mmCIF file of C-alpha atoms in Angstrom:
data_model
loop_
_atom_site.group_PDB
_atom_site.id
_atom_site.type_symbol
_atom_site.label_atom_id
_atom_site.label_comp_id
_atom_site.label_asym_id
_atom_site.label_seq_id
_atom_site.Cartn_x
_atom_site.Cartn_y
_atom_site.Cartn_z
ATOM 1 C CA MET A 679 -30.908 -18.222 -69.843
ATOM 2 C CA SER A 680 -31.727 -16.492 -73.095
ATOM 3 C CA HIS A 681 -35.049 -14.883 -73.989
ATOM 4 C CA SER A 682 -35.750 -17.674 -76.521
ATOM 5 C CA ASN A 683 -35.242 -20.359 -73.844
ATOM 6 C CA ILE A 684 -37.709 -18.616 -71.505
ATOM 7 C CA GLU A 685 -40.225 -18.459 -74.336
ATOM 8 C CA SER A 686 -39.746 -22.153 -74.857
ATOM 9 C CA LEU A 687 -40.484 -22.801 -71.226
ATOM 10 C CA LEU A 688 -43.618 -20.678 -71.471
ATOM 11 C CA GLU A 689 -44.714 -22.694 -74.457
ATOM 12 C CA ASP A 690 -44.299 -25.818 -72.361
ATOM 13 C CA CYS A 691 -46.499 -24.272 -69.710
ATOM 14 C CA ARG A 692 -49.177 -23.576 -72.314
ATOM 15 C CA SER A 693 -48.958 -27.053 -73.847
ATOM 16 C CA GLY A 694 -51.596 -28.646 -71.652
ATOM 17 C CA ASP A 695 -49.174 -31.541 -71.050
ATOM 18 C CA PRO A 696 -48.395 -31.811 -67.288
ATOM 19 C CA TYR A 697 -45.165 -33.688 -68.066
ATOM 20 C CA ARG A 698 -43.899 -30.565 -69.919
ATOM 21 C CA GLN A 699 -45.570 -28.066 -67.651
ATOM 22 C CA ALA A 700 -44.119 -29.270 -64.317
ATOM 23 C CA PRO A 701 -40.411 -28.993 -65.161
ATOM 24 C CA ALA A 702 -41.034 -25.727 -66.991
ATOM 25 C CA ILE A 703 -42.702 -24.112 -63.964
ATOM 26 C CA ILE A 704 -39.826 -25.213 -61.723
ATOM 27 C CA LYS A 705 -37.236 -23.825 -64.117
ATOM 28 C CA LEU A 706 -39.105 -20.529 -64.529
ATOM 29 C CA ARG A 707 -39.183 -20.079 -60.766
ATOM 30 C CA LYS A 708 -35.457 -20.788 -60.412
ATOM 31 C CA LEU A 709 -34.717 -18.314 -63.240
ATOM 32 C CA GLU A 710 -36.845 -15.703 -61.498
ATOM 33 C CA ALA A 711 -38.663 -15.214 -64.779
ATOM 34 C CA TYR A 712 -41.181 -12.577 -63.795
ATOM 35 C CA LYS A 713 -42.605 -12.397 -67.295
ATOM 36 C CA ALA A 714 -44.045 -15.919 -66.574
ATOM 37 C CA VAL A 715 -46.537 -14.566 -64.034
ATOM 38 C CA PRO A 716 -49.523 -14.205 -66.376
ATOM 39 C CA THR A 717 -49.002 -17.725 -67.663
ATOM 40 C CA LEU A 718 -48.653 -19.048 -64.105
ATOM 41 C CA VAL A 719 -51.907 -17.371 -63.118
ATOM 42 C CA GLU A 720 -53.592 -19.220 -66.045
ATOM 43 C CA LEU A 721 -52.218 -22.498 -64.718
ATOM 44 C CA LEU A 722 -54.109 -22.017 -61.474
ATOM 45 C CA ALA A 723 -57.083 -23.377 -63.413
ATOM 46 C CA SER A 724 -55.294 -26.566 -64.411
ATOM 47 C CA PRO A 725 -57.243 -29.810 -63.831
ATOM 48 C CA GLU A 726 -53.999 -31.307 -62.477
ATOM 49 C CA GLU A 727 -53.415 -30.871 -58.767
ATOM 50 C CA ASP A 728 -49.635 -31.005 -59.075
ATOM 51 C CA ILE A 729 -49.631 -28.238 -61.659
ATOM 52 C CA ARG A 730 -51.804 -25.994 -59.573
ATOM 53 C CA MET A 731 -49.508 -26.600 -56.618
ATOM 54 C CA LEU A 732 -46.413 -25.746 -58.625
ATOM 55 C CA ALA A 733 -48.022 -22.671 -60.078
ATOM 56 C CA VAL A 734 -49.147 -21.448 -56.647
ATOM 57 C CA GLU A 735 -45.657 -21.962 -55.183
ATOM 58 C CA ALA A 736 -43.989 -20.131 -58.112
ATOM 59 C CA LEU A 737 -46.357 -17.214 -57.850
ATOM 60 C CA GLY A 738 -45.474 -16.903 -54.164
ATOM 61 C CA TRP A 739 -41.908 -16.090 -55.288
ATOM 62 C CA LEU A 740 -42.566 -14.232 -58.491
ATOM 63 C CA GLY A 741 -45.845 -12.437 -57.946
ATOM 64 C CA ASP A 742 -44.802 -9.405 -55.904
ATOM 65 C CA GLU A 743 -44.441 -7.144 -58.965
ATOM 66 C CA GLU A 744 -48.024 -7.961 -60.080
ATOM 67 C CA ILE A 745 -49.577 -8.294 -56.680
ATOM 68 C CA GLU A 746 -52.905 -6.711 -57.683
ATOM 69 C CA THR A 747 -53.454 -9.666 -60.060
ATOM 70 C CA VAL A 748 -51.626 -12.398 -58.221
ATOM 71 C CA GLY A 749 -53.018 -11.685 -54.757
ATOM 72 C CA PRO A 750 -56.694 -12.132 -55.616
ATOM 73 C CA ALA A 751 -55.892 -15.140 -57.819
ATOM 74 C CA LEU A 752 -54.153 -16.917 -54.948
ATOM 75 C CA VAL A 753 -56.982 -16.014 -52.512
ATOM 76 C CA LYS A 754 -59.327 -17.937 -54.821
ATOM 77 C CA MET A 755 -57.006 -20.942 -54.437
ATOM 78 C CA LEU A 756 -57.814 -20.986 -50.703
ATOM 79 C CA ALA A 757 -61.060 -22.698 -51.757
ATOM 80 C CA ASP A 758 -59.322 -25.354 -53.958
ATOM 81 C CA SER A 759 -60.618 -28.878 -53.611
ATOM 82 C CA GLU A 760 -57.127 -30.213 -52.807
ATOM 83 C CA ASP A 761 -55.703 -29.775 -49.295
ATOM 84 C CA LEU A 762 -52.116 -29.267 -50.425
ATOM 85 C CA VAL A 763 -53.077 -26.595 -52.940
ATOM 86 C CA ARG A 764 -54.895 -24.652 -50.209
ATOM 87 C CA SER A 765 -51.936 -24.995 -47.893
ATOM 88 C CA ASP A 766 -49.497 -23.836 -50.590
ATOM 89 C CA ALA A 767 -51.733 -20.893 -51.389
ATOM 90 C CA VAL A 768 -51.659 -19.823 -47.753
ATOM 91 C CA ASP A 769 -47.860 -20.033 -47.737
ATOM 92 C CA ALA A 770 -47.623 -18.054 -51.007
ATOM 93 C CA LEU A 771 -49.870 -15.313 -49.707
ATOM 94 C CA ALA A 772 -47.767 -14.980 -46.565
ATOM 95 C CA THR A 773 -44.548 -14.882 -48.675
ATOM 96 C CA LEU A 774 -46.080 -12.019 -50.682
ATOM 97 C CA ASP A 775 -47.229 -10.256 -47.489
ATOM 98 C CA TYR A 776 -50.720 -9.995 -48.928
ATOM 99 C CA THR A 777 -52.566 -8.740 -45.897
ATOM 100 C CA THR A 778 -55.892 -8.675 -47.726
ATOM 101 C CA ALA A 779 -55.887 -12.462 -47.306
ATOM 102 C CA ILE A 780 -56.072 -12.328 -43.501
ATOM 103 C CA GLU A 781 -59.820 -12.779 -43.314
ATOM 104 C CA PRO A 782 -60.015 -15.876 -45.531
ATOM 105 C CA ILE A 783 -56.971 -17.334 -43.845
ATOM 106 C CA LYS A 784 -58.651 -16.857 -40.437
ATOM 107 C CA SER A 785 -61.560 -18.797 -41.799
ATOM 108 C CA LEU A 786 -59.281 -21.652 -42.822
ATOM 109 C CA LEU A 787 -57.746 -21.760 -39.339
ATOM 110 C CA ARG A 788 -61.167 -21.930 -37.815
ATOM 111 C CA SER A 789 -62.829 -24.530 -40.040
ATOM 112 C CA ASP A 790 -60.682 -26.175 -42.673
ATOM 113 C CA SER A 791 -60.985 -29.971 -42.602
ATOM 114 C CA ASP A 792 -57.272 -30.572 -43.150
ATOM 115 C CA TRP A 793 -54.861 -30.020 -40.272
ATOM 116 C CA VAL A 794 -51.955 -29.087 -42.575
ATOM 117 C CA VAL A 795 -54.067 -26.208 -43.956
ATOM 118 C CA ARG A 796 -54.953 -25.086 -40.442
ATOM 119 C CA ALA A 797 -51.335 -25.227 -39.368
ATOM 120 C CA SER A 798 -50.264 -23.210 -42.416
ATOM 121 C CA ALA A 799 -53.015 -20.715 -41.670
ATOM 122 C CA ALA A 800 -51.765 -20.213 -38.112
ATOM 123 C CA GLU A 801 -48.208 -19.698 -39.295
ATOM 124 C CA ALA A 802 -49.312 -17.254 -42.008
ATOM 125 C CA LEU A 803 -51.305 -15.145 -39.571
ATOM 126 C CA GLY A 804 -48.203 -14.734 -37.465
ATOM 127 C CA ASP A 805 -46.537 -13.164 -40.506
ATOM 128 C CA LEU A 806 -49.434 -11.190 -41.957
ATOM 129 C CA ALA A 807 -51.343 -9.694 -38.991
ATOM 130 C CA GLU A 808 -50.430 -6.639 -36.904
ATOM 131 C CA VAL A 809 -49.220 -7.023 -33.330
ATOM 132 C CA GLY A 810 -52.150 -6.887 -30.965
ATOM 133 C CA ASP A 811 -54.852 -7.573 -33.566
ATOM 134 C CA PRO A 812 -57.648 -8.753 -31.261
ATOM 135 C CA GLU A 813 -59.605 -10.720 -33.870
ATOM 136 C CA VAL A 814 -56.592 -12.645 -35.124
ATOM 137 C CA LEU A 815 -55.404 -13.333 -31.573
ATOM 138 C CA ALA A 816 -58.840 -14.647 -30.622
ATOM 139 C CA GLU A 817 -58.744 -17.109 -33.552
ATOM 140 C CA LEU A 818 -55.257 -18.238 -32.616
ATOM 141 C CA GLU A 819 -56.279 -18.720 -29.018
ATOM 142 C CA LEU A 820 -59.192 -20.932 -30.111
ATOM 143 C CA ALA A 821 -56.728 -22.932 -32.214
ATOM 144 C CA LEU A 822 -54.742 -23.782 -29.051
ATOM 145 C CA ASP A 823 -57.578 -26.267 -28.442
ATOM 146 C CA ASP A 824 -57.213 -27.865 -31.897
ATOM 147 C CA PRO A 825 -57.090 -31.677 -31.654
ATOM 148 C CA ILE A 826 -53.972 -31.804 -33.853
ATOM 149 C CA GLU A 827 -50.668 -30.945 -32.143
ATOM 150 C CA PRO A 828 -48.905 -29.040 -34.994
ATOM 151 C CA VAL A 829 -51.887 -26.678 -35.306
ATOM 152 C CA ARG A 830 -51.604 -25.831 -31.606
ATOM 153 C CA ALA A 831 -47.824 -25.410 -31.938
ATOM 154 C CA TYR A 832 -48.004 -23.010 -34.876
ATOM 155 C CA SER A 833 -50.809 -21.086 -33.182
ATOM 156 C CA ALA A 834 -48.695 -20.667 -30.044
ATOM 157 C CA CYS A 835 -45.786 -19.412 -32.175
ATOM 158 C CA ALA A 836 -48.014 -16.874 -33.869
ATOM 159 C CA ILE A 837 -49.366 -15.639 -30.543
ATOM 160 C CA GLY A 838 -45.818 -15.045 -29.420
ATOM 161 C CA LEU A 839 -45.201 -12.897 -32.510
ATOM 162 C CA LEU A 840 -48.491 -10.962 -32.324
ATOM 163 C CA GLY A 841 -49.538 -11.008 -28.713
ATOM 164 C CA THR A 842 -49.183 -8.588 -25.839
ATOM 165 C CA GLN A 843 -48.611 -9.218 -22.116
ATOM 166 C CA GLU A 844 -52.388 -9.330 -21.608
ATOM 167 C CA ILE A 845 -52.483 -12.823 -23.079
ATOM 168 C CA LEU A 846 -49.821 -14.229 -20.725
ATOM 169 C CA PRO A 847 -52.281 -15.599 -18.056
ATOM 170 C CA LYS A 848 -54.154 -17.515 -20.795
ATOM 171 C CA LEU A 849 -50.913 -18.922 -22.169
ATOM 172 C CA GLU A 850 -50.022 -20.097 -18.642
ATOM 173 C CA VAL A 851 -53.303 -22.041 -18.468
ATOM 174 C CA TYR A 852 -52.637 -23.659 -21.848
ATOM 175 C CA LEU A 853 -49.117 -24.476 -20.794
ATOM 176 C CA SER A 854 -50.267 -26.341 -17.698
ATOM 177 C CA SER A 855 -52.825 -28.387 -19.648
ATOM 178 C CA GLU A 856 -50.818 -29.074 -22.824
ATOM 179 C CA GLU A 857 -49.540 -32.666 -23.090
ATOM 180 C CA SER A 858 -47.329 -32.271 -26.145
ATOM 181 C CA LEU A 859 -43.771 -31.278 -25.272
ATOM 182 C CA ALA A 860 -43.363 -29.707 -28.728
ATOM 183 C CA THR A 861 -46.293 -27.430 -28.150
ATOM 184 C CA LYS A 862 -45.179 -26.718 -24.566
ATOM 185 C CA ALA A 863 -41.903 -25.566 -26.100
ATOM 186 C CA GLU A 864 -43.693 -23.200 -28.461
ATOM 187 C CA ILE A 865 -45.816 -21.755 -25.618
ATOM 188 C CA LEU A 866 -42.711 -21.225 -23.521
ATOM 189 C CA VAL A 867 -40.992 -19.312 -26.311
ATOM 190 C CA ALA A 868 -44.194 -17.329 -26.938
ATOM 191 C CA ARG A 869 -44.210 -16.311 -23.294
ATOM 192 C CA TYR A 870 -40.466 -15.520 -23.488
ATOM 193 C CA ARG A 871 -41.094 -13.256 -26.458
ATOM 194 C CA LEU A 872 -43.790 -11.512 -24.458
ATOM 195 C CA GLY A 873 -41.487 -10.771 -21.556
ATOM 196 C CA VAL A 874 -41.432 -13.866 -19.301
ATOM 197 C CA ARG A 875 -37.692 -14.341 -19.272
ATOM 198 C CA ASP A 876 -37.741 -17.201 -16.774
ATOM 199 C CA ASP A 877 -39.560 -19.362 -19.267
ATOM 200 C CA LEU A 878 -36.328 -19.653 -21.263
ATOM 201 C CA THR A 879 -34.918 -21.690 -18.378
ATOM 202 C CA LYS A 880 -37.874 -24.044 -18.646
ATOM 203 C CA LEU A 881 -37.341 -24.399 -22.371
ATOM 204 C CA LEU A 882 -33.673 -25.235 -21.959
ATOM 205 C CA LYS A 883 -34.616 -27.810 -19.381
ATOM 206 C CA LEU A 884 -36.895 -29.425 -21.926
ATOM 207 C CA LEU A 885 -33.993 -29.351 -24.362
ATOM 208 C CA GLU A 886 -31.586 -30.949 -21.926
ATOM 209 C CA ASP A 887 -34.027 -33.813 -21.326
ATOM 210 C CA ALA A 888 -35.213 -34.154 -24.957
ATOM 211 C CA ASP A 889 -34.960 -37.152 -27.230
ATOM 212 C CA GLU A 890 -33.650 -36.850 -30.754
ATOM 213 C CA HIS A 891 -36.981 -35.884 -32.255
ATOM 214 C CA LEU A 892 -37.736 -33.133 -29.715
ATOM 215 C CA VAL A 893 -34.192 -31.772 -30.012
ATOM 216 C CA GLY A 894 -34.858 -31.121 -33.728
ATOM 217 C CA ILE A 895 -38.109 -29.361 -32.963
ATOM 218 C CA ILE A 896 -36.559 -27.129 -30.283
ATOM 219 C CA LEU A 897 -33.668 -26.275 -32.586
ATOM 220 C CA ASN A 898 -36.243 -25.061 -35.133
ATOM 221 C CA ILE A 899 -37.897 -22.955 -32.421
ATOM 222 C CA LEU A 900 -34.601 -21.418 -31.324
ATOM 223 C CA ARG A 901 -33.619 -20.669 -34.908
ATOM 224 C CA ASP A 902 -36.899 -18.847 -35.413
ATOM 225 C CA LEU A 903 -36.396 -16.967 -32.151
ATOM 226 C CA ALA A 904 -33.090 -15.692 -33.481
ATOM 227 C CA GLU A 905 -34.566 -14.728 -36.859
ATOM 228 C CA ARG A 906 -37.959 -13.138 -36.453
ATOM 229 C CA LYS A 907 -38.906 -10.266 -34.187
ATOM 230 C CA VAL A 908 -35.949 -10.958 -31.944
ATOM 231 C CA PRO A 909 -36.621 -9.998 -28.317
ATOM 232 C CA LEU A 910 -34.013 -7.732 -26.731
ATOM 233 C CA THR A 911 -33.395 -10.201 -23.944
ATOM 234 C CA LEU A 912 -32.063 -12.797 -26.369
ATOM 235 C CA ALA A 913 -28.701 -11.099 -26.615
ATOM 236 C CA LEU A 914 -28.340 -11.373 -22.853
ATOM 237 C CA ASP A 915 -29.517 -14.986 -22.754
ATOM 238 C CA ALA A 916 -27.646 -16.176 -25.838
ATOM 239 C CA PRO A 917 -24.490 -17.364 -23.929
ATOM 240 C CA GLN A 918 -26.646 -19.633 -21.746
ATOM 241 C CA ILE A 919 -28.414 -21.081 -24.851
ATOM 242 C CA ARG A 920 -25.177 -21.544 -26.665
ATOM 243 C CA GLN A 921 -23.730 -23.534 -23.781
ATOM 244 C CA ILE A 922 -26.679 -25.920 -23.833
ATOM 245 C CA LEU A 923 -26.504 -26.219 -27.625
ATOM 246 C CA THR A 924 -22.808 -27.081 -27.495
ATOM 247 C CA ALA A 925 -23.650 -29.995 -25.232
ATOM 248 C CA ILE A 926 -26.543 -31.040 -27.506
ATOM 249 C CA ALA A 927 -24.181 -31.029 -30.512
ATOM 250 C CA GLN A 928 -21.964 -33.485 -28.671
ATOM 251 C CA SER A 929 -24.810 -35.746 -27.466
ATOM 252 C CA PHE A 930 -26.722 -35.830 -30.799
ATOM 253 C CA PRO A 931 -24.297 -36.025 -33.703
ATOM 254 C CA ILE A 932 -27.197 -36.075 -36.162
ATOM 255 C CA HIS A 933 -28.093 -32.545 -35.027
ATOM 256 C CA ARG A 934 -24.523 -31.271 -34.699
ATOM 257 C CA ASN A 935 -24.444 -29.156 -37.833
ATOM 258 C CA TYR A 936 -27.842 -27.670 -37.170
ATOM 259 C CA ALA A 937 -26.956 -26.862 -33.571
ATOM 260 C CA GLU A 938 -23.791 -25.179 -34.696
ATOM 261 C CA ARG A 939 -25.728 -23.034 -37.193
ATOM 262 C CA VAL A 940 -28.098 -21.926 -34.401
ATOM 263 C CA ILE A 941 -25.108 -21.161 -32.223
ATOM 264 C CA ALA A 942 -23.689 -18.953 -35.029
ATOM 265 C CA GLN A 943 -27.022 -17.165 -35.296
ATOM 266 C CA LEU A 944 -27.045 -16.463 -31.567
ATOM 267 C CA LYS A 945 -23.556 -15.017 -31.771
ATOM 268 C CA GLU A 946 -24.776 -12.677 -34.499
ATOM 269 C CA VAL A 947 -27.684 -11.592 -32.238
ATOM 270 C CA GLU A 948 -25.213 -10.867 -29.397
ATOM 271 C CA LEU A 949 -23.023 -8.837 -31.757
ATOM 272 C CA GLN A 950 -25.927 -6.931 -33.242
ATOM 273 C CA PHE A 951 -27.352 -5.832 -29.918
ATOM 274 C CA THR A 952 -24.046 -5.164 -28.154
ATOM 275 C CA THR A 953 -22.793 -2.895 -30.966
ATOM 276 C CA LYS A 954 -25.899 -0.689 -30.911
#
């Protein structure tokens, strides 16, 4: 798109009309128009929730070149009055790898009134914090007692990414008391990441007995396992997982394409580790 067209979109953003601003923000993000960042930062003060949300999301993708301005501006949005704006701000800060936001995000995990925000906070901490960070791990462990299942699930996932073997006994206690199969699956994968290889067998047993909904959740978990901080043992265990997923693809046609994509990812993991 030409320079003049981008300028036109920026004018739409400055118009004060949300019906012009919303499509303009979306187009600027798709165009990767980094010169729009100052204007997008200004839109964080919009009285319209939807505009603030769109601006936050766009800054998460475009703000890395002006992080000293964008980072603090997004941190302020963690106190926005609207739940979804706060949640999107957490996601944007994680996308930008803005580690300065760890402390306020920990606070959201501990005390935000909205479970979506707390779940986003748990997920973001798994991306932002350093492995073994005792304060972050303590907050995530507390969140395993959250009354809302997705918050517990995301917290378990983050513990798997950040934890050390010292936390394994605690995870075993949570595993025995957890009623949600989805969160049990996340705890099993967390323990597998941390060296308990036998827990993969328990996860695959859950998958074999799962209904359509749980199959989708476990496919997400396995995809993540093959994408982020991949444990060395996954290359060895991939053939067993692929065998189960092949059967799942036949039993649940609605999940066939997704299962086949995960199978392809696992093959890549095998190839990556066996060629080293």
